Short mmCIF file of N, CA and C in Angstrom, two decimals:
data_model
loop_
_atom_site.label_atom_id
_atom_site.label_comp_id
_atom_site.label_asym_id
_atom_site.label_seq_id
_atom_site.Cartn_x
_atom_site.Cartn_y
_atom_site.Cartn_z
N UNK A 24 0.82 -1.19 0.00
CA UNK A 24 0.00 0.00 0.00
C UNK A 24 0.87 1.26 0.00
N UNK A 25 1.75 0.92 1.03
CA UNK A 25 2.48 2.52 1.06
C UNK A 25 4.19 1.74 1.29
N UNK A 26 4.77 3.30 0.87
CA UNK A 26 6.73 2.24 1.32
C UNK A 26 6.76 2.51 3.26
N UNK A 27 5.89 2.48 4.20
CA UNK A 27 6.17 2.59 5.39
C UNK A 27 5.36 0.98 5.41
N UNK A 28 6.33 0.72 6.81
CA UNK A 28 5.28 -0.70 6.84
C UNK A 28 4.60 -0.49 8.22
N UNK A 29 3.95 -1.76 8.31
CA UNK A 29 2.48 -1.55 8.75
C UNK A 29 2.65 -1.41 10.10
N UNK A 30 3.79 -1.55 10.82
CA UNK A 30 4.41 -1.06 12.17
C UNK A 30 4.46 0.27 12.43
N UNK A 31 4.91 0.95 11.16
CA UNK A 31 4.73 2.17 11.38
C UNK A 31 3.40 3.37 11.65
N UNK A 32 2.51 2.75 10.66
CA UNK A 32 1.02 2.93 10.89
C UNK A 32 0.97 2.25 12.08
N UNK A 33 0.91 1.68 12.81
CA UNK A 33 0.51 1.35 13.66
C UNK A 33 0.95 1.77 15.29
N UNK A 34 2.15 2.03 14.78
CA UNK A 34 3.08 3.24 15.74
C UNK A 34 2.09 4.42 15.50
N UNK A 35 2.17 5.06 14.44
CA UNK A 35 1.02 6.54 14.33
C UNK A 35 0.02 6.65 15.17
N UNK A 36 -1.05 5.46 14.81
CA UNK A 36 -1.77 5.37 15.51
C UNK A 36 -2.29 5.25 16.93
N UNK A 37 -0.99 4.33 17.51
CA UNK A 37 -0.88 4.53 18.87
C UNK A 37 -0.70 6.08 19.54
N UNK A 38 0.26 7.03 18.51
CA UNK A 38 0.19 8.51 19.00
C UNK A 38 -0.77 9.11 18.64
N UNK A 39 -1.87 9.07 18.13
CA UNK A 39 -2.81 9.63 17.37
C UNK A 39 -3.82 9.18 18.83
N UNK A 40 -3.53 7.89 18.92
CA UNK A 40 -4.48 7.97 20.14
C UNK A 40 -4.10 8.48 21.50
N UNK A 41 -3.04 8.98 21.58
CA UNK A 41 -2.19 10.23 22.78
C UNK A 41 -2.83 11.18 22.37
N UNK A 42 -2.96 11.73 21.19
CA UNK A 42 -3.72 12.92 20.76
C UNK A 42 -2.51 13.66 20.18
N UNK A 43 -1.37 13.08 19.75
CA UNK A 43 -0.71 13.86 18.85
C UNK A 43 -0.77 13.89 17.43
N UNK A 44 -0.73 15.11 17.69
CA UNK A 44 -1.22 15.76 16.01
C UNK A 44 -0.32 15.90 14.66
N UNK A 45 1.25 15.70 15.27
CA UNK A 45 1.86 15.45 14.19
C UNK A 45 1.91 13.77 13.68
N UNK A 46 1.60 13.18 14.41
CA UNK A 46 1.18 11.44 14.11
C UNK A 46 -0.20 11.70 13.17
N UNK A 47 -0.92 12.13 13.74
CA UNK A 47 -2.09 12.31 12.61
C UNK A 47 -1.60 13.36 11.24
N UNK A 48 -1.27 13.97 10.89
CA UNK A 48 -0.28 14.70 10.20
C UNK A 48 0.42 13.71 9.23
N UNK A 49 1.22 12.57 9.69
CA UNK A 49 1.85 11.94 8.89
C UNK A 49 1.22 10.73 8.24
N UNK A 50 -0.12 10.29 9.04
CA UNK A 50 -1.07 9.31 8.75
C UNK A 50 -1.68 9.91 7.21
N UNK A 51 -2.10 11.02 7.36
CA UNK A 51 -2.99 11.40 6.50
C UNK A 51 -1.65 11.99 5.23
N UNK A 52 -0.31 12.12 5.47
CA UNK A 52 0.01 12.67 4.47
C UNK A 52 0.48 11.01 3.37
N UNK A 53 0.58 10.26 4.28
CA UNK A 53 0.68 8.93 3.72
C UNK A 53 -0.86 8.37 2.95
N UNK A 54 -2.08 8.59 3.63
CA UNK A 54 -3.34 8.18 2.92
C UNK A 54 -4.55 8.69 2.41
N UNK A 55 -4.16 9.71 2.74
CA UNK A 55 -4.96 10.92 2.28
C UNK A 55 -5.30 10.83 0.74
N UNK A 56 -4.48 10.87 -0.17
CA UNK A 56 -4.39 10.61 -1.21
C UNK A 56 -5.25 9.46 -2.08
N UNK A 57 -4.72 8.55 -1.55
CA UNK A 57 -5.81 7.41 -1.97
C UNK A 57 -6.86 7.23 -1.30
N UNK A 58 -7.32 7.82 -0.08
CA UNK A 58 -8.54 7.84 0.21
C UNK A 58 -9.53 8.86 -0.81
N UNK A 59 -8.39 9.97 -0.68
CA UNK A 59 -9.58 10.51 -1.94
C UNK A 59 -9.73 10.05 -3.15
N UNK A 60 -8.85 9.26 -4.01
CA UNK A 60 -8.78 8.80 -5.33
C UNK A 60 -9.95 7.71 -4.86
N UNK A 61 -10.51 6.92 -4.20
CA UNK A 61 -11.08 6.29 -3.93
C UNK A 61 -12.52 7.01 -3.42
N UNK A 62 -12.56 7.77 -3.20
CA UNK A 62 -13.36 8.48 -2.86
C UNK A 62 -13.98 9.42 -4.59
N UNK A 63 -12.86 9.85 -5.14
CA UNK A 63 -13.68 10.77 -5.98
C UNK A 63 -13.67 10.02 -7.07
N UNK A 64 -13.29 8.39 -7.27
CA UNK A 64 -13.93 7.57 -8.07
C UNK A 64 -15.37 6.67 -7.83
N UNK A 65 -15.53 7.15 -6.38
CA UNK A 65 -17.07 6.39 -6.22
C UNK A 65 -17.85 7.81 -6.27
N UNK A 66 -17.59 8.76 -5.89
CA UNK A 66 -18.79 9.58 -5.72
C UNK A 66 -18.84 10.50 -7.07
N UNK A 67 -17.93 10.77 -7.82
CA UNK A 67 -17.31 11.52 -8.93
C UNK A 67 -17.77 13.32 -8.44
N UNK A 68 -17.25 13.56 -7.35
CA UNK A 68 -17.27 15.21 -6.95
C UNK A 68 -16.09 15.16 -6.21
N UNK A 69 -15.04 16.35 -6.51
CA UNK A 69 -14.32 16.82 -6.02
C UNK A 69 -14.42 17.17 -4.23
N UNK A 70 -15.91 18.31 -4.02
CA UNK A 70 -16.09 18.38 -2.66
C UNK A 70 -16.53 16.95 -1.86
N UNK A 71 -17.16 16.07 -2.48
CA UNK A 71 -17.85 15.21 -1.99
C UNK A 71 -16.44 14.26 -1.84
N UNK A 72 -15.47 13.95 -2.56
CA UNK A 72 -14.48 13.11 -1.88
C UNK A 72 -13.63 13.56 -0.95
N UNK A 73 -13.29 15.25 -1.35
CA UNK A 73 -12.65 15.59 0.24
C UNK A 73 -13.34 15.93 1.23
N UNK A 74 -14.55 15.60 1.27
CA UNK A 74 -15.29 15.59 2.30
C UNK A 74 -15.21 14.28 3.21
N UNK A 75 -15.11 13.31 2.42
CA UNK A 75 -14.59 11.70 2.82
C UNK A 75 -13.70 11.86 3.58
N UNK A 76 -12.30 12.41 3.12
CA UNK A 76 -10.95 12.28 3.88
C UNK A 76 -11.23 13.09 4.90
N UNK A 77 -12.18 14.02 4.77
CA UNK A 77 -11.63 14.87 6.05
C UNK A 77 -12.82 14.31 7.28
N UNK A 78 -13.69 13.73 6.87
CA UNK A 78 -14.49 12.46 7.81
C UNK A 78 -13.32 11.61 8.52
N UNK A 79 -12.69 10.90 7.53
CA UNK A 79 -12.10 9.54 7.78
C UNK A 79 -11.14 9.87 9.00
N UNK A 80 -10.32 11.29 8.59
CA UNK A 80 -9.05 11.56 9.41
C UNK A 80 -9.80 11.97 10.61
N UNK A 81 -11.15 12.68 11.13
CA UNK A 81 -11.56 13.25 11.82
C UNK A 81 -11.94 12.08 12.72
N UNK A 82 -12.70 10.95 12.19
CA UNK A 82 -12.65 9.62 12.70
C UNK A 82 -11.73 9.15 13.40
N UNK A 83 -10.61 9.06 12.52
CA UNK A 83 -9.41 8.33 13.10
C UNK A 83 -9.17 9.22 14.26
N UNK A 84 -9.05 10.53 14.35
CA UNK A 84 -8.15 11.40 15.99
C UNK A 84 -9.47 10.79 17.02
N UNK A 85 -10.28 10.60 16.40
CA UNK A 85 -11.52 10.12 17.66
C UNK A 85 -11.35 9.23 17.91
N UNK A 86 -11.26 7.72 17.14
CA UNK A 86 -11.36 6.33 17.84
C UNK A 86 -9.94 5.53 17.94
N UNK A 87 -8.80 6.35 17.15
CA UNK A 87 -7.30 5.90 16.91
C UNK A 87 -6.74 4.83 18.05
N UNK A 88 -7.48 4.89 19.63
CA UNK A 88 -7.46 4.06 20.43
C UNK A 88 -7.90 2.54 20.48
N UNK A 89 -8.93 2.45 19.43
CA UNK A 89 -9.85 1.46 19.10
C UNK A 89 -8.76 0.29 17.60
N UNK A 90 -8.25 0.66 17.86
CA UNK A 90 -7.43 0.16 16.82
C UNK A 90 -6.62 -1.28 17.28
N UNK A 91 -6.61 -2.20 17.04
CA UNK A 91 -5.85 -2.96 17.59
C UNK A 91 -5.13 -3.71 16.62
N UNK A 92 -3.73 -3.75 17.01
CA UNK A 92 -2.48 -4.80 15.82
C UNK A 92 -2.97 -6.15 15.75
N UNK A 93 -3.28 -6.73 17.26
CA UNK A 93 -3.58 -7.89 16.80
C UNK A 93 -4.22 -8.73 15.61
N UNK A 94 -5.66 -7.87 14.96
CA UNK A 94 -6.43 -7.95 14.65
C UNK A 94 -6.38 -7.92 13.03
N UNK A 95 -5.33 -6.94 12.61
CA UNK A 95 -4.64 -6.49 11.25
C UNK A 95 -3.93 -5.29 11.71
N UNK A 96 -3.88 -5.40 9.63
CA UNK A 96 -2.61 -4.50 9.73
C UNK A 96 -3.33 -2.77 9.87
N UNK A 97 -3.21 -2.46 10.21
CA UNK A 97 -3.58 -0.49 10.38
C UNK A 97 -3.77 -0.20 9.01
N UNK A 98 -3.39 -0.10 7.89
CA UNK A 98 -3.88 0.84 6.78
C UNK A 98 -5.15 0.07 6.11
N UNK A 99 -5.48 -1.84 6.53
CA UNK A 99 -6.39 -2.37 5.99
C UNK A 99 -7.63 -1.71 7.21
N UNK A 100 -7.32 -1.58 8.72
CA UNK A 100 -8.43 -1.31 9.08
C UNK A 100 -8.59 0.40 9.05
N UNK A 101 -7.58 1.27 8.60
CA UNK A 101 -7.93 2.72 7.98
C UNK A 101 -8.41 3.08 6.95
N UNK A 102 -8.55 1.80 5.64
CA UNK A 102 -9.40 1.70 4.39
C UNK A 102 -10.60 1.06 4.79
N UNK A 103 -10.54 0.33 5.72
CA UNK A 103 -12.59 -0.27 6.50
C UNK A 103 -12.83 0.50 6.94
N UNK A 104 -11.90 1.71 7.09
CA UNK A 104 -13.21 3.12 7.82
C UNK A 104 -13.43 3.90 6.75
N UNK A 105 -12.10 4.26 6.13
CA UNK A 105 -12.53 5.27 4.97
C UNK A 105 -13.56 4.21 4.31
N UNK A 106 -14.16 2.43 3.64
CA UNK A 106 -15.18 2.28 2.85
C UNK A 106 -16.51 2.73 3.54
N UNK A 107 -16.36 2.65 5.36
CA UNK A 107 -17.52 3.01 5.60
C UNK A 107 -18.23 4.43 5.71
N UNK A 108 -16.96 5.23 5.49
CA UNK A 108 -17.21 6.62 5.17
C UNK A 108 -18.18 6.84 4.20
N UNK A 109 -17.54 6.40 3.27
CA UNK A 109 -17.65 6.45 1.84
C UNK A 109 -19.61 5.80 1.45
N UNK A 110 -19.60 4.87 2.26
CA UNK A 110 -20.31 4.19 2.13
C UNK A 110 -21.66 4.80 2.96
N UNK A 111 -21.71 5.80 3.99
CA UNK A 111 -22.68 6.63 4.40
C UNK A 111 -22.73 7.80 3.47
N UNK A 112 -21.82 8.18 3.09
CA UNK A 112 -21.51 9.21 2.11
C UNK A 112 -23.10 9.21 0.95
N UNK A 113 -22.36 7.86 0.31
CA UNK A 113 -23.23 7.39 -0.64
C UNK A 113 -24.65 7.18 -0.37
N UNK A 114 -25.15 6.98 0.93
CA UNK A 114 -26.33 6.17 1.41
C UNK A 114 -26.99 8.31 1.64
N UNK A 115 -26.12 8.95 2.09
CA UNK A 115 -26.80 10.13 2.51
C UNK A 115 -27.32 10.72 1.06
N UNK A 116 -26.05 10.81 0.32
CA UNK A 116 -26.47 11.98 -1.34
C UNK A 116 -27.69 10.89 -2.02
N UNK A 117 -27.63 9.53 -1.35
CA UNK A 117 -29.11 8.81 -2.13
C UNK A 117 -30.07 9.49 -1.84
N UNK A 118 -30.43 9.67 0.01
CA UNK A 118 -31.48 10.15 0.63
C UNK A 118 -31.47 11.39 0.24
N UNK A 119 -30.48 12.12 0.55
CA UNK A 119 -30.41 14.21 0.21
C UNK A 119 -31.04 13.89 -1.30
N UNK A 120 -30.91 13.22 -2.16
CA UNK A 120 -31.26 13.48 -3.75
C UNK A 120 -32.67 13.44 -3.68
N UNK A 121 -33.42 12.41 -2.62
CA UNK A 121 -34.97 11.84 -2.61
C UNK A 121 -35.77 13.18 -2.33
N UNK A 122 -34.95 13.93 -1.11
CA UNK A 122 -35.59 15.25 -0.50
C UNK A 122 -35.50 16.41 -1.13
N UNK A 123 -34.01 16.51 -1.99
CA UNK A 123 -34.51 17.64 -3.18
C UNK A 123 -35.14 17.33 -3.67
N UNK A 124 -35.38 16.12 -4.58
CA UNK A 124 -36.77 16.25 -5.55
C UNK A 124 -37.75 16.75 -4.92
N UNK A 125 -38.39 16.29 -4.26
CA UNK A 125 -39.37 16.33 -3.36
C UNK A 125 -39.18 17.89 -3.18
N UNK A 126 -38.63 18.82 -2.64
CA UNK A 126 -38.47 19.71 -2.11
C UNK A 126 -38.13 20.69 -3.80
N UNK A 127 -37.97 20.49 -4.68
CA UNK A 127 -38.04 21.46 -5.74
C UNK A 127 -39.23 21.44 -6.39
N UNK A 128 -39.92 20.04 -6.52
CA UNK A 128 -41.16 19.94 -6.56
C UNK A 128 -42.51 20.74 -6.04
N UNK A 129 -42.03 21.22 -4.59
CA UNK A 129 -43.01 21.55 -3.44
C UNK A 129 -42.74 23.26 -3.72
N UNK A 130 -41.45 23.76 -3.81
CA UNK A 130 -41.29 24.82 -4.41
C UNK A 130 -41.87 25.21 -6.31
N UNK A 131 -41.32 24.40 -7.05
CA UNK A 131 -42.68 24.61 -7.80
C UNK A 131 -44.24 24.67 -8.04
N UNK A 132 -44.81 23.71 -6.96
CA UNK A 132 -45.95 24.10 -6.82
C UNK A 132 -46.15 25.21 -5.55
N UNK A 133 -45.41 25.81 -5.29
CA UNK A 133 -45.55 27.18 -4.35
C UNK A 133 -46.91 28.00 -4.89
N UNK A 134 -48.24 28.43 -4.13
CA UNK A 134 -48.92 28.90 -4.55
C UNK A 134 -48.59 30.18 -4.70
N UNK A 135 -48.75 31.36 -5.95
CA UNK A 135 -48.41 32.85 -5.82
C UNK A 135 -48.97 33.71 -4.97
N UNK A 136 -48.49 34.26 -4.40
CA UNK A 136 -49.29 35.50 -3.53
C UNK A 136 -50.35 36.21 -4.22
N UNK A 137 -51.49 36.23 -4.28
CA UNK A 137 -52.43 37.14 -4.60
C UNK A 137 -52.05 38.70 -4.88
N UNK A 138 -52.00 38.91 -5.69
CA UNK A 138 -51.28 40.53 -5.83
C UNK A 138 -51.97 41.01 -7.68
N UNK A 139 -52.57 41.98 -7.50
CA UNK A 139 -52.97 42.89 -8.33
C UNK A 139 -51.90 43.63 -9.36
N UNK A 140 -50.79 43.72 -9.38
CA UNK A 140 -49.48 44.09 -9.70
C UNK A 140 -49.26 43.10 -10.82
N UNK A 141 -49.65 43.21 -11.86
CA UNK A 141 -48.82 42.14 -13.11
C UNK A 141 -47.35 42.22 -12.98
N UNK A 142 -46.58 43.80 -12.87
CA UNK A 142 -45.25 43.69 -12.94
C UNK A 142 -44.52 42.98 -11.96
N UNK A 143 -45.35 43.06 -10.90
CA UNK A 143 -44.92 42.75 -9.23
C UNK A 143 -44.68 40.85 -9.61
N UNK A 144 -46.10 40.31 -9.86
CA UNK A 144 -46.11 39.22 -10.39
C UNK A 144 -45.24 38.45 -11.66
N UNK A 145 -45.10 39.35 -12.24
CA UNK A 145 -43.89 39.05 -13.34
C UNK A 145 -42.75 38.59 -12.63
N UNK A 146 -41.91 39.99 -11.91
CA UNK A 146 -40.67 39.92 -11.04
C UNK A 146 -40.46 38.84 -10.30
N UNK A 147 -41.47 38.57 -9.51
CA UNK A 147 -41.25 37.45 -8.53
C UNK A 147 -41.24 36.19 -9.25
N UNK A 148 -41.89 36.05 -10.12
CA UNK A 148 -41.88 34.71 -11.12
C UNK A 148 -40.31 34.20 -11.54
N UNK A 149 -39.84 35.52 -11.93
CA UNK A 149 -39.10 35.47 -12.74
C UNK A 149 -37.55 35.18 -11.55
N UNK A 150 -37.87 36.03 -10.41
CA UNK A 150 -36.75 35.78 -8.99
C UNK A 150 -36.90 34.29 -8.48
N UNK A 151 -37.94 33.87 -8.71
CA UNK A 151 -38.10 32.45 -8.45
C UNK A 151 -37.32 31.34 -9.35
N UNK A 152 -37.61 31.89 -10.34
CA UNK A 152 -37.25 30.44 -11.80
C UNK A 152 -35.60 31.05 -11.68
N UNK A 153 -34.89 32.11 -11.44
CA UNK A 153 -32.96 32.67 -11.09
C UNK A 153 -33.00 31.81 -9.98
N UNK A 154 -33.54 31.87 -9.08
CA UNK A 154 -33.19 31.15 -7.41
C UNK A 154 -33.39 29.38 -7.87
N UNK A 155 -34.14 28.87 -8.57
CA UNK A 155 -34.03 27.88 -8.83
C UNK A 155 -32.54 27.33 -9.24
N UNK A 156 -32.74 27.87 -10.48
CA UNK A 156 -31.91 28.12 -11.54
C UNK A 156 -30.73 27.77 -10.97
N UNK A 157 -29.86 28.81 -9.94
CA UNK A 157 -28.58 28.66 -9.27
C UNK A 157 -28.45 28.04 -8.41
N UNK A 158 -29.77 27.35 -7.55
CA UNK A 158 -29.81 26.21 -6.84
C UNK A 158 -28.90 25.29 -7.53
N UNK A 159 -29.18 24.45 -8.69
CA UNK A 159 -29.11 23.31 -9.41
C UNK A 159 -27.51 24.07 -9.99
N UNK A 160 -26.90 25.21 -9.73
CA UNK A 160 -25.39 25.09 -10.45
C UNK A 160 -24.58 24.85 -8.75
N UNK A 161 -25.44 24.50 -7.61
CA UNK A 161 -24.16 24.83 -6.29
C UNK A 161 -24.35 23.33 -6.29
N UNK A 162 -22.60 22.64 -5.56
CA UNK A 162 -22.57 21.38 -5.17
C UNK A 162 -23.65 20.75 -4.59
N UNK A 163 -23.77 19.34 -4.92
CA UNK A 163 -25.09 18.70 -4.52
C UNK A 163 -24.97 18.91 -2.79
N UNK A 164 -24.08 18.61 -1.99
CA UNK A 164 -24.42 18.87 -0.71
C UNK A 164 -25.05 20.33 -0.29
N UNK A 165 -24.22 21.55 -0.55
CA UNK A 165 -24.76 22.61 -0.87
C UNK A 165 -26.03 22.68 -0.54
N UNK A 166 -26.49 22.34 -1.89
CA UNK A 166 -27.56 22.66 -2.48
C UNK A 166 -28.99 21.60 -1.71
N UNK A 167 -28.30 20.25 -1.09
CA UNK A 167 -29.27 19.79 -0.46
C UNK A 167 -30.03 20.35 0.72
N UNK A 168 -28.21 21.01 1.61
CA UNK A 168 -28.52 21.52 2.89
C UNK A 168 -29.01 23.13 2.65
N UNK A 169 -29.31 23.34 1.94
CA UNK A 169 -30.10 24.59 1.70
C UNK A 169 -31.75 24.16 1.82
N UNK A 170 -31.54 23.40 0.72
CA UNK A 170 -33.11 23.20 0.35
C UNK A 170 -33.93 22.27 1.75
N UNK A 171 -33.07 21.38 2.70
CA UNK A 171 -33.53 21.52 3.53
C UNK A 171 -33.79 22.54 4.78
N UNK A 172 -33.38 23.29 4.75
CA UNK A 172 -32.96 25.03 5.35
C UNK A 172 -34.48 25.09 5.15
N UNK A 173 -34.33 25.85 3.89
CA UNK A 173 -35.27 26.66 3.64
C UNK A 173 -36.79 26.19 3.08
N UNK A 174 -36.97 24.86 2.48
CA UNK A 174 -37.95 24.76 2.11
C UNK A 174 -38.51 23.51 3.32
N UNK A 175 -37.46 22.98 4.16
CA UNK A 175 -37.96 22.46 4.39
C UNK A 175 -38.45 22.78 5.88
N UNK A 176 -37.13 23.54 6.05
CA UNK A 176 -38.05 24.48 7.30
C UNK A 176 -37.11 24.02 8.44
N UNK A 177 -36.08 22.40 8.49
CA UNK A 177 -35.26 22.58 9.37
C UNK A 177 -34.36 23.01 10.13
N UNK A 178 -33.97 22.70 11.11
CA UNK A 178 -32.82 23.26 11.87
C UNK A 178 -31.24 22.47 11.35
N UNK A 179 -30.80 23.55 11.65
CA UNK A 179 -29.02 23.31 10.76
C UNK A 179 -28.80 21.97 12.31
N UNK A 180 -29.17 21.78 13.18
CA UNK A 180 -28.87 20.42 13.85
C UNK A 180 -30.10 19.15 13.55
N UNK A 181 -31.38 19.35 12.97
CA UNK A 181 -32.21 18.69 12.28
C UNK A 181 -31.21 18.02 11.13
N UNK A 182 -31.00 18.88 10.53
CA UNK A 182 -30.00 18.75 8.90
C UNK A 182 -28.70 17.90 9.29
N UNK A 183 -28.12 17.93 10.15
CA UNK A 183 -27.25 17.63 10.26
C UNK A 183 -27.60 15.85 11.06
N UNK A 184 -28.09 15.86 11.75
CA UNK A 184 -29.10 14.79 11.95
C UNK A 184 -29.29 13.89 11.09
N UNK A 185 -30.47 14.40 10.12
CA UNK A 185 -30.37 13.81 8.91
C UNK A 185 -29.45 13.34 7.35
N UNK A 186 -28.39 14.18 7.46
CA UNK A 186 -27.46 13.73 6.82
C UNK A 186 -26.32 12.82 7.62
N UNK A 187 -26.36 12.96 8.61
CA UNK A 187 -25.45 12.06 8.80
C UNK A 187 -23.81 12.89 9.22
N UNK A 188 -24.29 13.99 9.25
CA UNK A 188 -23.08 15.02 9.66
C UNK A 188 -22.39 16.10 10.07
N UNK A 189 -21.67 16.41 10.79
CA UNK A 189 -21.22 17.42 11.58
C UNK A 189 -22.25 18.49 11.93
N UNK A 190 -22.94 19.49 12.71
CA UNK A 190 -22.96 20.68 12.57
C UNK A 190 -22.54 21.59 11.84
N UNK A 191 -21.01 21.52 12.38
CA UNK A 191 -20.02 22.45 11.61
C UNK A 191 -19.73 22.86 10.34
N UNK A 192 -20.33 21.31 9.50
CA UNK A 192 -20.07 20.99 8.18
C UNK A 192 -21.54 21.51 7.85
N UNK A 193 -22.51 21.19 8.35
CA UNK A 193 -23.77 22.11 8.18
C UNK A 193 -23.30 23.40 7.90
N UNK A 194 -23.14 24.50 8.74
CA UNK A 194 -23.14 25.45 8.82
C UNK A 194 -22.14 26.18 7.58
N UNK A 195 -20.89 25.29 7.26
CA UNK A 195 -20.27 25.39 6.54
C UNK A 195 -20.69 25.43 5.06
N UNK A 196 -21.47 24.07 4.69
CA UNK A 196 -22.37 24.38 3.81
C UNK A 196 -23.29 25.71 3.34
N UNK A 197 -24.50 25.54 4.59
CA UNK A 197 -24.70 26.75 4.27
C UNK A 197 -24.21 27.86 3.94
N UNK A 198 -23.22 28.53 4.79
CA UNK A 198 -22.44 29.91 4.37
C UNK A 198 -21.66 29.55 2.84
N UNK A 199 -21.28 28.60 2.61
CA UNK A 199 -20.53 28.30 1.18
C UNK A 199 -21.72 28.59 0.16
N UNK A 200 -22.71 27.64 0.09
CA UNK A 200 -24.31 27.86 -1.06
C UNK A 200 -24.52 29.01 -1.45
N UNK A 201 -24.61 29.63 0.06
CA UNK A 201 -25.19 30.97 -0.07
C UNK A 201 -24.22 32.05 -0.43
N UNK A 202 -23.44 31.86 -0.52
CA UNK A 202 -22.29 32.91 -0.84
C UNK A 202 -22.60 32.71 -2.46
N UNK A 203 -22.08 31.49 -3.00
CA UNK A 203 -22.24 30.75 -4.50
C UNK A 203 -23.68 31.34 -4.72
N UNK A 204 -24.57 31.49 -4.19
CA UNK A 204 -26.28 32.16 -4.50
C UNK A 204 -26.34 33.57 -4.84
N UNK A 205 -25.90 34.12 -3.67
CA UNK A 205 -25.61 35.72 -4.01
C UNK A 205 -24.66 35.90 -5.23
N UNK A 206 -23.43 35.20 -5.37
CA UNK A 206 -22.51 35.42 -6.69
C UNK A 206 -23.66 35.08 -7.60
N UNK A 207 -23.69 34.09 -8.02
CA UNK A 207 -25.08 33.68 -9.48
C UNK A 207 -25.99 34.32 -9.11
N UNK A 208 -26.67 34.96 -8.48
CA UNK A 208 -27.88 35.24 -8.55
C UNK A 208 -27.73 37.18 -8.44
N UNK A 209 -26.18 37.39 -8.48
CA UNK A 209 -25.82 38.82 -8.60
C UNK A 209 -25.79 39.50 -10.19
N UNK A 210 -24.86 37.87 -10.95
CA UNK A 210 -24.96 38.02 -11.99
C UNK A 210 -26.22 37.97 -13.04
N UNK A 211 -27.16 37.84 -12.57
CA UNK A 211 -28.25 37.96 -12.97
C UNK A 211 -29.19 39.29 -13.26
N UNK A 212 -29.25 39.89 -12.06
CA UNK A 212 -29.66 41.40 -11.86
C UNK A 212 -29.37 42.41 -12.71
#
């Protein structure tokens, strides 16, 4: 797998579970790599595979104690975490894909506000079908954890709940979408 052998990973790991950070540092500069090549050949998105590695490594400083030599070698049981990463990964953008539909759907049938204003009614039609529009150009996570935001009415710890991940990475999302929203939806105006 790698030119260090599996003593050495396994040395890392023992400091990783001290909580040193240059052991985790050298773990990830050794597998990082092929976790994402493995990663952005199952999911085919750039954010969506380094989103993997930075799961997997975030994993590893958490359970790095849980590791045991006896059992194997360290980089086979650091690729059984990165598949199971990978493998919620996949199981979440199934579900997030079920709830956008659903949720662009529910926004297209949005009933219009009653308003006397043809132009008024024009505008908003037309701010609606742009907001769509640049929905569908932001990364699928993005764009999921928005549309559960806003159409669906949850909480960024609901969302996070339901995907399967961080807060932080919630919140992160959001401020990323929405930044990408205001840019496309600036160029529009």
């Amino acid at each position: 797998m790698t030119d260090q052998s599996p003593a050495d990973d396994a040395t890392l790991l023992a400091q990783i579970a001290q909580q040193n950070q240059v052991a985790l540092s050298a773990l990830y500069d050794r597998y990082a790599k092929l976790v994402y090549s493995l990663a952005f050949k199952s999911l085919g998105s750039v954010e969506e595979a380094e989103e993997v590695v930075l799961d997997l490594f975030a994993q590893v400083w958490r359970i790095a104690g849980r590791y045991d030599p006896a059992k194997g070698r360290a980089d086979s049981w650091l690729l059984m975490l990165a598949r199971s990463r990978l493998m919620d990964r996949l199981r979440a953008l199934q579900r997030s894909h079920r709830v956008a539909t659903a949720s662009r759907e529910l926004a297209k049938d949005l009933p219009a506000v009653p308003n006397n204003d043809p132009f008024n009614d024009a505008l908003l039609s037309e701010r609606r079908r742009q907001v769509i529009a640049a929905l569908e150009t932001l990364p699928t996570e993005q764009r999921l954890t928005i549309e559960l935001a806003y159409y669906q009415g949850l909480t960024q710890q609901e969302i996070a709940d339901q995907m399967n991940v961080s807060l932080g990475t919630v919140k992160t999302r959001i401020r990323l979408g929405l930044t990408k929203l205001r840019t496309a939806i600036g160029r529009w105006d």
